[in-house]
């Protein structure tokens, strides 16, 4: 699949043709470290790549977390309150974060397949 770069795009849940979600991609160390810290919410989702676990220390809101394998298939989904340390998922290559309750509304569950479309200027988000 190549390496991802920081940017934006659209996330689609392939099992549900009607779901298209605005996406931010955090691929650099700096962007992954910042993540959702200091925010009061997010419209859409944030993809951390590469990543196999997350924490919610110093977060202001609860989040849904989905661990994805190298083919963007969902391994696990859970909701985390602020101040928690998530388990490491050895098969996970990416982590998707969104506001609590969003992933259920999108129909995202273990086994779901995801696709990511290029950013607004049509650039390829992988190098």
N, CA, C and O atoms as a GROMACS GRO file, in nm:
protein
  508
    1UNK      N    1   0.080  -0.119   0.000
    1UNK     CA    2   0.000   0.000   0.000
    1UNK      C    3   0.085   0.126   0.000
    1UNK      O    4   0.034   0.233  -0.035
    2UNK      N    5   0.209   0.119   0.037
    2UNK     CA    6   0.293   0.237   0.041
    2UNK      C    7   0.280   0.310   0.174
    2UNK      O    8   0.206   0.268   0.262
    3UNK      N    9   0.354   0.419   0.185
    3UNK     CA   10   0.350   0.500   0.307
    3UNK      C   11   0.254   0.616   0.286
    3UNK      O   12   0.248   0.675   0.178
    4UNK      N   13   0.180   0.649   0.391
    4UNK     CA   14   0.084   0.758   0.385
    4UNK      C   15   0.154   0.889   0.420
    4UNK      O   16   0.259   0.890   0.483
    5UNK      N   17   0.093   1.002   0.378
    5UNK     CA   18   0.138   1.136   0.414
    5UNK      C   19   0.024   1.209   0.484
    5UNK      O   20  -0.093   1.174   0.467
    6UNK      N   21   0.060   1.309   0.564
    6UNK     CA   22  -0.041   1.392   0.629
    6UNK      C   23  -0.129   1.457   0.522
    6UNK      O   24  -0.080   1.497   0.417
    7UNK      N   25  -0.258   1.467   0.549
    7UNK     CA   26  -0.348   1.530   0.454
    7UNK      C   27  -0.493   1.504   0.489
    7UNK      O   28  -0.527   1.468   0.602
    8UNK      N   29  -0.578   1.522   0.390
    8UNK     CA   30  -0.721   1.500   0.408
    8UNK      C   31  -0.772   1.410   0.297
    8UNK      O   32  -0.704   1.385   0.197
    9UNK      N   33  -0.892   1.362   0.316
    9UNK     CA   34  -0.952   1.275   0.216
    9UNK      C   35  -1.093   1.240   0.258
    9UNK      O   36  -1.156   1.309   0.338
   10UNK      N   37  -1.142   1.130   0.202
   10UNK     CA   38  -1.275   1.081   0.233
   10UNK      C   39  -1.266   0.933   0.265
   10UNK      O   40  -1.204   0.856   0.192
   11UNK      N   41  -1.328   0.895   0.374
   11UNK     CA   42  -1.333   0.756   0.418
   11UNK      C   43  -1.467   0.698   0.376
   11UNK      O   44  -1.572   0.759   0.397
   12UNK      N   45  -1.465   0.579   0.317
   12UNK     CA   46  -1.588   0.509   0.279
   12UNK      C   47  -1.592   0.373   0.345
   12UNK      O   48  -1.492   0.301   0.348
   13UNK      N   49  -1.708   0.337   0.398
   13UNK     CA   50  -1.730   0.203   0.451
   13UNK      C   51  -1.784   0.122   0.335
   13UNK      O   52  -1.898   0.144   0.293
   14UNK      N   53  -1.706   0.029   0.282
   14UNK     CA   54  -1.744  -0.044   0.161
   14UNK      C   55  -1.866  -0.132   0.180
   14UNK      O   56  -1.936  -0.162   0.084
   15UNK      N   57  -1.893  -0.174   0.303
   15UNK     CA   58  -2.009  -0.259   0.331
   15UNK      C   59  -2.138  -0.179   0.331
   15UNK      O   60  -2.247  -0.237   0.330
   16UNK      N   61  -2.127  -0.044   0.333
   16UNK     CA   62  -2.243   0.044   0.336
   16UNK      C   63  -2.220   0.152   0.231
   16UNK      O   64  -2.150   0.250   0.259
   17UNK      N   65  -2.275   0.137   0.113
   17UNK     CA   66  -2.246   0.225   0.000
   17UNK      C   67  -2.279   0.372   0.026
   17UNK      O   68  -2.226   0.459  -0.044
   18UNK      N   69  -2.363   0.403   0.123
   18UNK     CA   70  -2.401   0.541   0.146
   18UNK      C   71  -2.312   0.619   0.240
   18UNK      O   72  -2.334   0.739   0.258
   19UNK      N   73  -2.211   0.558   0.300
   19UNK     CA   74  -2.130   0.625   0.399
   19UNK      C   75  -2.004   0.685   0.337
   19UNK      O   76  -1.919   0.612   0.285
   20UNK      N   77  -1.992   0.818   0.344
   20UNK     CA   78  -1.871   0.890   0.304
   20UNK      C   79  -1.838   0.989   0.416
   20UNK      O   80  -1.920   1.076   0.447
   21UNK      N   81  -1.721   0.976   0.475
   21UNK     CA   82  -1.686   1.052   0.594
   21UNK      C   83  -1.562   1.137   0.567
   21UNK      O   84  -1.463   1.087   0.513
   22UNK      N   85  -1.565   1.268   0.604
   22UNK     CA   86  -1.444   1.350   0.592
   22UNK      C   87  -1.333   1.289   0.678
   22UNK      O   88  -1.358   1.244   0.790
   23UNK      N   89  -1.211   1.289   0.626
   23UNK     CA   90  -1.100   1.222   0.693
   23UNK      C   91  -0.978   1.310   0.699
   23UNK      O   92  -0.943   1.377   0.601
   24UNK      N   93  -0.911   1.310   0.815
   24UNK     CA   94  -0.779   1.370   0.831
   24UNK      C   95  -0.681   1.254   0.845
   24UNK      O   96  -0.712   1.155   0.911
   25UNK      N   97  -0.564   1.267   0.784
   25UNK     CA   98  -0.463   1.162   0.795
   25UNK      C   99  -0.343   1.217   0.870
   25UNK      O  100  -0.287   1.320   0.832
   26UNK      N  101  -0.304   1.148   0.976
   26UNK     CA  102  -0.188   1.183   1.056
   26UNK      C  103  -0.084   1.074   1.036
   26UNK      O  104  -0.090   0.969   1.100
   27UNK      N  105   0.012   1.099   0.947
   27UNK     CA  106   0.113   0.998   0.915
   27UNK      C  107   0.251   1.034   0.970
   27UNK      O  108   0.333   0.946   0.992
   28UNK      N  109   0.276   1.162   0.992
   28UNK     CA  110   0.406   1.202   1.046
   28UNK      C  111   0.406   1.181   1.198
   28UNK      O  112   0.300   1.177   1.261
   29UNK      N  113   0.523   1.169   1.255
   29UNK     CA  114   0.534   1.151   1.400
   29UNK      C  115   0.466   1.267   1.472
   29UNK      O  116   0.392   1.244   1.568
   30UNK      N  117   0.489   1.389   1.427
   30UNK     CA  118   0.432   1.506   1.492
   30UNK      C  119   0.279   1.504   1.487
   30UNK      O  120   0.213   1.531   1.588
   31UNK      N  121   0.222   1.474   1.371
   31UNK     CA  122   0.076   1.472   1.356
   31UNK      C  123   0.014   1.360   1.440
   31UNK      O  124  -0.091   1.379   1.501
   32UNK      N  125   0.079   1.243   1.443
   32UNK     CA  126   0.026   1.131   1.523
   32UNK      C  127   0.032   1.163   1.671
   32UNK      O  128  -0.060   1.130   1.746
   33UNK      N  129   0.140   1.228   1.715
   33UNK     CA  130   0.155   1.264   1.856
   33UNK      C  131   0.047   1.363   1.899
   33UNK      O  132  -0.007   1.351   2.009
   34UNK      N  133   0.016   1.459   1.815
   34UNK     CA  134  -0.087   1.557   1.848
   34UNK      C  135  -0.225   1.495   1.842
   34UNK      O  136  -0.306   1.516   1.933
   35UNK      N  137  -0.254   1.418   1.738
   35UNK     CA  138  -0.383   1.351   1.727
   35UNK      C  139  -0.500   1.444   1.751
   35UNK      O  140  -0.511   1.548   1.686
   36UNK      N  141  -0.587   1.408   1.843
   36UNK     CA  142  -0.704   1.489   1.876
   36UNK      C  143  -0.685   1.573   2.003
   36UNK      O  144  -0.780   1.633   2.052
   37UNK      N  145  -0.562   1.576   2.056
   37UNK     CA  146  -0.536   1.653   2.178
   37UNK      C  147  -0.562   1.802   2.154
   37UNK      O  148  -0.526   1.857   2.050
   38UNK      N  149  -0.625   1.866   2.252
   38UNK     CA  150  -0.654   2.008   2.243
   38UNK      C  151  -0.779   2.042   2.165
   38UNK      O  152  -0.814   2.160   2.154
   39UNK      N  153  -0.846   1.944   2.110
   39UNK     CA  154  -0.969   1.969   2.034
   39UNK      C  155  -1.092   1.942   2.120
   39UNK      O  156  -1.087   1.865   2.216
   40UNK      N  157  -1.202   2.006   2.082
   40UNK     CA  158  -1.329   1.983   2.151
   40UNK      C  159  -1.415   1.884   2.076
   40UNK      O  160  -1.522   1.846   2.124
   41UNK      N  161  -1.371   1.841   1.958
   41UNK     CA  162  -1.446   1.746   1.877
   41UNK      C  163  -1.380   1.733   1.741
   41UNK      O  164  -1.278   1.796   1.714
   42UNK      N  165  -1.438   1.650   1.657
   42UNK     CA  166  -1.389   1.633   1.521
   42UNK      C  167  -1.507   1.605   1.429
   42UNK      O  168  -1.597   1.528   1.464
   43UNK      N  169  -1.505   1.667   1.313
   43UNK     CA  170  -1.606   1.636   1.212
   43UNK      C  171  -1.547   1.528   1.124
   43UNK      O  172  -1.449   1.553   1.053
   44UNK      N  173  -1.602   1.412   1.126
   44UNK     CA  174  -1.547   1.300   1.050
   44UNK      C  175  -1.456   1.214   1.135
   44UNK      O  176  -1.490   1.179   1.248
   45UNK      N  177  -1.339   1.180   1.079
   45UNK     CA  178  -1.250   1.087   1.148
   45UNK      C  179  -1.105   1.127   1.129
   45UNK      O  180  -1.071   1.207   1.041
   46UNK      N  181  -1.019   1.070   1.212
   46UNK     CA  182  -0.875   1.089   1.204
   46UNK      C  183  -0.810   0.952   1.191
   46UNK      O  184  -0.835   0.863   1.272
   47UNK      N  185  -0.727   0.935   1.089
   47UNK     CA  186  -0.653   0.810   1.067
   47UNK      C  187  -0.510   0.830   1.114
   47UNK      O  188  -0.439   0.917   1.063
   48UNK      N  189  -0.467   0.749   1.211
   48UNK     CA  190  -0.330   0.749   1.258
   48UNK      C  191  -0.258   0.634   1.191
   48UNK      O  192  -0.300   0.518   1.203
   49UNK      N  193  -0.150   0.663   1.119
   49UNK     CA  194  -0.080   0.559   1.047
   49UNK      C  195   0.069   0.586   1.042
   49UNK      O  196   0.108   0.698   1.006
   50UNK      N  197   0.154   0.493   1.075
   50UNK     CA  198   0.122   0.363   1.132
   50UNK      C  199   0.090   0.377   1.281
   50UNK      O  200   0.142   0.466   1.348
   51UNK      N  201   0.005   0.290   1.331
   51UNK     CA  202  -0.031   0.289   1.472
   51UNK      C  203  -0.098   0.157   1.506
   51UNK      O  204  -0.166   0.098   1.423
   52UNK      N  205  -0.078   0.111   1.629
   52UNK     CA  206  -0.144  -0.012   1.673
   52UNK      C  207  -0.214   0.006   1.808
   52UNK      O  208  -0.279  -0.086   1.857
   53UNK      N  209  -0.199   0.125   1.868
   53UNK     CA  210  -0.269   0.153   1.993
   53UNK      C  211  -0.280   0.304   2.011
   53UNK      O  212  -0.210   0.380   1.944
   54UNK      N  213  -0.369   0.347   2.101
   54UNK     CA  214  -0.387   0.489   2.131
   54UNK      C  215  -0.413   0.506   2.280
   54UNK      O  216  -0.437   0.410   2.353
   55UNK      N  217  -0.408   0.632   2.324
   55UNK     CA  218  -0.447   0.666   2.461
   55UNK      C  219  -0.538   0.788   2.454
   55UNK      O  220  -0.544   0.856   2.352
   56UNK      N  221  -0.609   0.813   2.563
   56UNK     CA  222  -0.697   0.930   2.567
   56UNK      C  223  -0.661   1.022   2.683
   56UNK      O  224  -0.746   1.096   2.733
   57UNK      N  225  -0.535   1.018   2.727
   57UNK     CA  226  -0.490   1.109   2.832
   57UNK      C  227  -0.495   1.252   2.778
   57UNK      O  228  -0.454   1.278   2.665
   58UNK      N  229  -0.546   1.344   2.861
   58UNK     CA  230  -0.561   1.486   2.826
   58UNK      C  231  -0.661   1.512   2.714
   58UNK      O  232  -0.662   1.620   2.656
   59UNK      N  233  -0.746   1.413   2.682
   59UNK     CA  234  -0.850   1.433   2.582
   59UNK      C  235  -0.969   1.502   2.648
   59UNK      O  236  -0.990   1.488   2.769
   60UNK      N  237  -1.046   1.576   2.570
   60UNK     CA  238  -1.161   1.649   2.622
   60UNK      C  239  -1.293   1.579   2.598
   60UNK      O  240  -1.396   1.621   2.652
   61UNK      N  241  -1.292   1.472   2.520
   61UNK     CA  242  -1.417   1.403   2.487
   61UNK      C  243  -1.391   1.256   2.463
   61UNK      O  244  -1.278   1.215   2.434
   62UNK      N  245  -1.496   1.176   2.474
   62UNK     CA  246  -1.485   1.031   2.449
   62UNK      C  247  -1.475   1.008   2.298
   62UNK      O  248  -1.532   1.083   2.219
   63UNK      N  249  -1.402   0.902   2.260
   63UNK     CA  250  -1.384   0.872   2.118
   63UNK      C  251  -1.413   0.725   2.088
   63UNK      O  252  -1.401   0.638   2.174
   64UNK      N  253  -1.452   0.701   1.964
   64UNK     CA  254  -1.457   0.565   1.911
   64UNK      C  255  -1.321   0.538   1.848
   64UNK      O  256  -1.263   0.625   1.784
   65UNK      N  257  -1.271   0.417   1.867
   65UNK     CA  258  -1.141   0.377   1.812
   65UNK      C  259  -1.161   0.248   1.734
   65UNK      O  260  -1.218   0.152   1.785
   66UNK      N  261  -1.114   0.248   1.609
   66UNK     CA  262  -1.117   0.126   1.527
   66UNK      C  263  -0.973   0.092   1.489
   66UNK      O  264  -0.901   0.177   1.436
   67UNK      N  265  -0.934  -0.032   1.515
   67UNK     CA  266  -0.802  -0.081   1.474
   67UNK      C  267  -0.818  -0.146   1.337
   67UNK      O  268  -0.906  -0.229   1.316
   68UNK      N  269  -0.730  -0.108   1.243
   68UNK     CA  270  -0.739  -0.156   1.106
   68UNK      C  271  -0.614  -0.236   1.069
   68UNK      O  272  -0.504  -0.205   1.114
   69UNK      N  273  -0.632  -0.340   0.987
   69UNK     CA  274  -0.516  -0.415   0.940
   69UNK      C  275  -0.458  -0.346   0.816
   69UNK      O  276  -0.507  -0.240   0.777
   70UNK      N  277  -0.357  -0.404   0.756
   70UNK     CA  278  -0.288  -0.342   0.642
   70UNK      C  279  -0.377  -0.327   0.518
   70UNK      O  280  -0.345  -0.250   0.427
   71UNK      N  281  -0.489  -0.399   0.514
   71UNK     CA  282  -0.581  -0.391   0.401
   71UNK      C  283  -0.704  -0.304   0.432
   71UNK      O  284  -0.803  -0.308   0.360
   72UNK      N  285  -0.696  -0.226   0.540
   72UNK     CA  286  -0.804  -0.138   0.586
   72UNK      C  287  -0.930  -0.215   0.622
   72UNK      O  288  -1.041  -0.167   0.600
   73UNK      N  289  -0.914  -0.333   0.678
   73UNK     CA  290  -1.025  -0.411   0.732
   73UNK      C  291  -1.026  -0.388   0.884
   73UNK      O  292  -0.920  -0.390   0.948
   74UNK      N  293  -1.144  -0.366   0.941
   74UNK     CA  294  -1.157  -0.337   1.084
   74UNK      C  295  -1.134  -0.463   1.166
   74UNK      O  296  -1.200  -0.566   1.146
   75UNK      N  297  -1.039  -0.455   1.259
   75UNK     CA  298  -1.009  -0.566   1.350
   75UNK      C  299  -1.095  -0.556   1.475
   75UNK      O  300  -1.153  -0.655   1.520
   76UNK      N  301  -1.104  -0.435   1.532
   76UNK     CA  302  -1.178  -0.414   1.656
   76UNK      C  303  -1.228  -0.270   1.663
   76UNK      O  304  -1.166  -0.180   1.607
   77UNK      N  305  -1.340  -0.250   1.731
   77UNK     CA  306  -1.396  -0.116   1.753
   77UNK      C  307  -1.432  -0.106   1.901
   77UNK      O  308  -1.490  -0.198   1.958
   78UNK      N  309  -1.396   0.007   1.961
   78UNK     CA  310  -1.435   0.030   2.100
   78UNK      C  311  -1.447   0.178   2.127
   78UNK      O  312  -1.391   0.259   2.053
   79UNK      N  313  -1.518   0.213   2.232
   79UNK     CA  314  -1.531   0.352   2.276
   79UNK      C  315  -1.441   0.371   2.397
   79UNK      O  316  -1.440   0.290   2.489
   80UNK      N  317  -1.364   0.481   2.395
   80UNK     CA  318  -1.273   0.510   2.506
   80UNK      C  319  -1.307   0.646   2.566
   80UNK      O  320  -1.318   0.746   2.495
   81UNK      N  321  -1.322   0.648   2.699
   81UNK     CA  322  -1.342   0.773   2.771
   81UNK      C  323  -1.206   0.840   2.789
   81UNK      O  324  -1.102   0.774   2.778
   82UNK      N  325  -1.204   0.971   2.818
   82UNK     CA  326  -1.077   1.039   2.844
   82UNK      C  327  -1.002   0.973   2.961
   82UNK      O  328  -1.063   0.922   3.054
   83UNK      N  329  -0.870   0.976   2.953
   83UNK     CA  330  -0.786   0.923   3.061
   83UNK      C  331  -0.761   0.774   3.054
   83UNK      O  332  -0.726   0.714   3.156
   84UNK      N  333  -0.778   0.712   2.939
   84UNK     CA  334  -0.762   0.566   2.926
   84UNK      C  335  -0.642   0.533   2.836
   84UNK      O  336  -0.601   0.613   2.752
   85UNK      N  337  -0.588   0.413   2.856
   85UNK     CA  338  -0.480   0.360   2.772
   85UNK      C  339  -0.536   0.239   2.698
   85UNK      O  340  -0.581   0.143   2.760
   86UNK      N  341  -0.532   0.244   2.566
   86UNK     CA  342  -0.587   0.136   2.485
   86UNK      C  343  -0.491   0.020   2.472
   86UNK      O  344  -0.369   0.037   2.484
   87UNK      N  345  -0.545  -0.098   2.449
   87UNK     CA  346  -0.464  -0.218   2.430
   87UNK      C  347  -0.392  -0.214   2.295
   87UNK      O  348  -0.444  -0.157   2.198
   88UNK      N  349  -0.276  -0.273   2.289
   88UNK     CA  350  -0.202  -0.286   2.164
   88UNK      C  351  -0.263  -0.401   2.086
   88UNK      O  352  -0.283  -0.510   2.139
   89UNK      N  353  -0.292  -0.376   1.959
   89UNK     CA  354  -0.344  -0.480   1.869
   89UNK      C  355  -0.231  -0.517   1.774
   89UNK      O  356  -0.200  -0.442   1.682
   90UNK      N  357  -0.168  -0.634   1.795
   90UNK     CA  358  -0.050  -0.670   1.716
   90UNK      C  359  -0.072  -0.670   1.564
   90UNK      O  360   0.021  -0.637   1.491
   91UNK      N  361  -0.190  -0.705   1.515
   91UNK     CA  362  -0.215  -0.708   1.370
   91UNK      C  363  -0.251  -0.571   1.314
   91UNK      O  364  -0.256  -0.554   1.192
   92UNK      N  365  -0.277  -0.474   1.400
   92UNK     CA  366  -0.320  -0.341   1.354
   92UNK      C  367  -0.204  -0.264   1.291
   92UNK      O  368  -0.092  -0.265   1.341
   93UNK      N  369  -0.234  -0.198   1.181
   93UNK     CA  370  -0.136  -0.112   1.113
   93UNK      C  371  -0.181   0.034   1.115
   93UNK      O  372  -0.100   0.125   1.097
   94UNK      N  373  -0.311   0.056   1.138
   94UNK     CA  374  -0.368   0.190   1.139
   94UNK      C  375  -0.473   0.196   1.251
   94UNK      O  376  -0.529   0.093   1.289
   95UNK      N  377  -0.497   0.316   1.302
   95UNK     CA  378  -0.603   0.338   1.400
   95UNK      C  379  -0.689   0.454   1.351
   95UNK      O  380  -0.638   0.559   1.312
   96UNK      N  381  -0.819   0.434   1.354
   96UNK     CA  382  -0.916   0.535   1.313
   96UNK      C  383  -0.985   0.587   1.439
   96UNK      O  384  -1.032   0.508   1.521
   97UNK      N  385  -0.991   0.719   1.454
   97UNK     CA  386  -1.056   0.781   1.570
   97UNK      C  387  -1.169   0.872   1.523
   97UNK      O  388  -1.159   0.937   1.419
   98UNK      N  389  -1.276   0.874   1.602
   98UNK     CA  390  -1.390   0.963   1.575
   98UNK      C  391  -1.462   0.990   1.706
   98UNK      O  392  -1.434   0.924   1.807
   99UNK      N  393  -1.553   1.086   1.706
   99UNK     CA  394  -1.630   1.113   1.827
   99UNK      C  395  -1.712   0.990   1.865
   99UNK      O  396  -1.757   0.915   1.779
  100UNK      N  397  -1.729   0.969   1.995
  100UNK     CA  398  -1.804   0.853   2.044
  100UNK      C  399  -1.942   0.846   1.980
  100UNK      O  400  -2.014   0.945   1.974
  101UNK      N  401  -1.976   0.729   1.932
  101UNK     CA  402  -2.105   0.704   1.869
  101UNK      C  403  -2.104   0.716   1.717
  101UNK      O  404  -2.195   0.667   1.650
  102UNK      N  405  -2.003   0.781   1.662
  102UNK     CA  406  -1.998   0.804   1.517
  102UNK      C  407  -1.982   0.674   1.439
  102UNK      O  408  -2.049   0.654   1.338
  103UNK      N  409  -1.896   0.587   1.484
  103UNK     CA  410  -1.869   0.464   1.407
  103UNK      C  411  -1.990   0.373   1.401
  103UNK      O  412  -2.014   0.308   1.299
  104UNK      N  413  -2.066   0.368   1.507
  104UNK     CA  414  -2.189   0.288   1.505
  104UNK      C  415  -2.286   0.348   1.403
  104UNK      O  416  -2.353   0.274   1.330
  105UNK      N  417  -2.294   0.480   1.397
  105UNK     CA  418  -2.382   0.546   1.301
  105UNK      C  419  -2.338   0.519   1.157
  105UNK      O  420  -2.422   0.513   1.067
  106UNK      N  421  -2.208   0.503   1.134
  106UNK     CA  422  -2.155   0.473   1.000
  106UNK      C  423  -2.170   0.326   0.963
  106UNK      O  424  -2.147   0.288   0.848
  107UNK      N  425  -2.208   0.242   1.059
  107UNK     CA  426  -2.219   0.098   1.034
  107UNK      C  427  -2.085   0.028   1.039
  107UNK      O  428  -2.070  -0.082   0.985
  108UNK      N  429  -1.986   0.090   1.103
  108UNK     CA  430  -1.852   0.033   1.111
  108UNK      C  431  -1.846  -0.068   1.224
  108UNK      O  432  -1.884  -0.038   1.338
  109UNK      N  433  -1.798  -0.188   1.195
  109UNK     CA  434  -1.789  -0.296   1.295
  109UNK      C  435  -1.674  -0.389   1.255
  109UNK      O  436  -1.625  -0.380   1.143
  110UNK      N  437  -1.631  -0.478   1.344
  110UNK     CA  438  -1.524  -0.571   1.307
  110UNK      C  439  -1.559  -0.646   1.178
  110UNK      O  440  -1.670  -0.698   1.163
  111UNK      N  441  -1.464  -0.651   1.087
  111UNK     CA  442  -1.484  -0.715   0.959
  111UNK      C  443  -1.518  -0.617   0.847
  111UNK      O  444  -1.507  -0.652   0.730
  112UNK      N  445  -1.560  -0.495   0.881
  112UNK     CA  446  -1.592  -0.396   0.778
  112UNK      C  447  -1.468  -0.363   0.697
  112UNK      O  448  -1.356  -0.360   0.749
  113UNK      N  449  -1.490  -0.339   0.568
  113UNK     CA  450  -1.380  -0.298   0.479
  113UNK      C  451  -1.394  -0.149   0.450
  113UNK      O  452  -1.504  -0.100   0.426
  114UNK      N  453  -1.280  -0.078   0.453
  114UNK     CA  454  -1.280   0.066   0.432
  114UNK      C  455  -1.201   0.102   0.307
  114UNK      O  456  -1.114   0.026   0.263
  115UNK      N  457  -1.230   0.217   0.251
  115UNK     CA  458  -1.154   0.272   0.139
  115UNK      C  459  -1.128   0.419   0.168
  115UNK      O  460  -1.209   0.486   0.233
  116UNK      N  461  -1.014   0.469   0.120
  116UNK     CA  462  -0.978   0.609   0.138
  116UNK      C  463  -0.956   0.671   0.002
  116UNK      O  464  -0.874   0.623  -0.077
  117UNK      N  465  -1.029   0.780  -0.026
  117UNK     CA  466  -1.015   0.853  -0.152
  117UNK      C  467  -0.912   0.964  -0.133
  117UNK      O  468  -0.890   1.012  -0.021
  118UNK      N  469  -0.850   1.004  -0.241
  118UNK     CA  470  -0.748   1.108  -0.238
  118UNK      C  471  -0.803   1.238  -0.182
  118UNK      O  472  -0.924   1.259  -0.178
  119UNK      N  473  -0.711   1.324  -0.138
  119UNK     CA  474  -0.746   1.452  -0.077
  119UNK      C  475  -0.818   1.546  -0.172
  119UNK      O  476  -0.841   1.511  -0.288
  120UNK      N  477  -0.854   1.666  -0.126
  120UNK     CA  478  -0.935   1.759  -0.203
  120UNK      C  479  -0.870   1.804  -0.334
  120UNK      O  480  -0.940   1.835  -0.430
  121UNK      N  481  -0.738   1.809  -0.338
  121UNK     CA  482  -0.671   1.854  -0.462
  121UNK      C  483  -0.637   1.737  -0.552
  121UNK      O  484  -0.569   1.754  -0.653
  122UNK      N  485  -0.685   1.617  -0.517
  122UNK     CA  486  -0.661   1.499  -0.598
  122UNK      C  487  -0.524   1.439  -0.580
  122UNK      O  488  -0.485   1.350  -0.656
  123UNK      N  489  -0.449   1.486  -0.478
  123UNK     CA  490  -0.316   1.432  -0.459
  123UNK      C  491  -0.321   1.292  -0.402
  123UNK      O  492  -0.416   1.256  -0.333
  124UNK      N  493  -0.219   1.212  -0.429
  124UNK     CA  494  -0.209   1.078  -0.374
  124UNK      C  495  -0.154   1.093  -0.233
  124UNK      O  496  -0.051   1.157  -0.213
  125UNK      N  497  -0.222   1.034  -0.136
  125UNK     CA  498  -0.182   1.047   0.004
  125UNK      C  499  -0.079   0.942   0.044
  125UNK      O  500  -0.040   0.937   0.160
  126UNK      N  501  -0.037   0.860  -0.050
  126UNK     CA  502   0.067   0.760  -0.021
  126UNK      C  503   0.191   0.795  -0.101
  126UNK      O  504   0.183   0.848  -0.212
  127UNK      N  505   0.305   0.763  -0.043
  127UNK     CA  506   0.431   0.785  -0.115
  127UNK      C  507   0.496   0.654  -0.147
  127UNK      O  508   0.604   0.651  -0.207
   0.00000   0.00000   0.00000
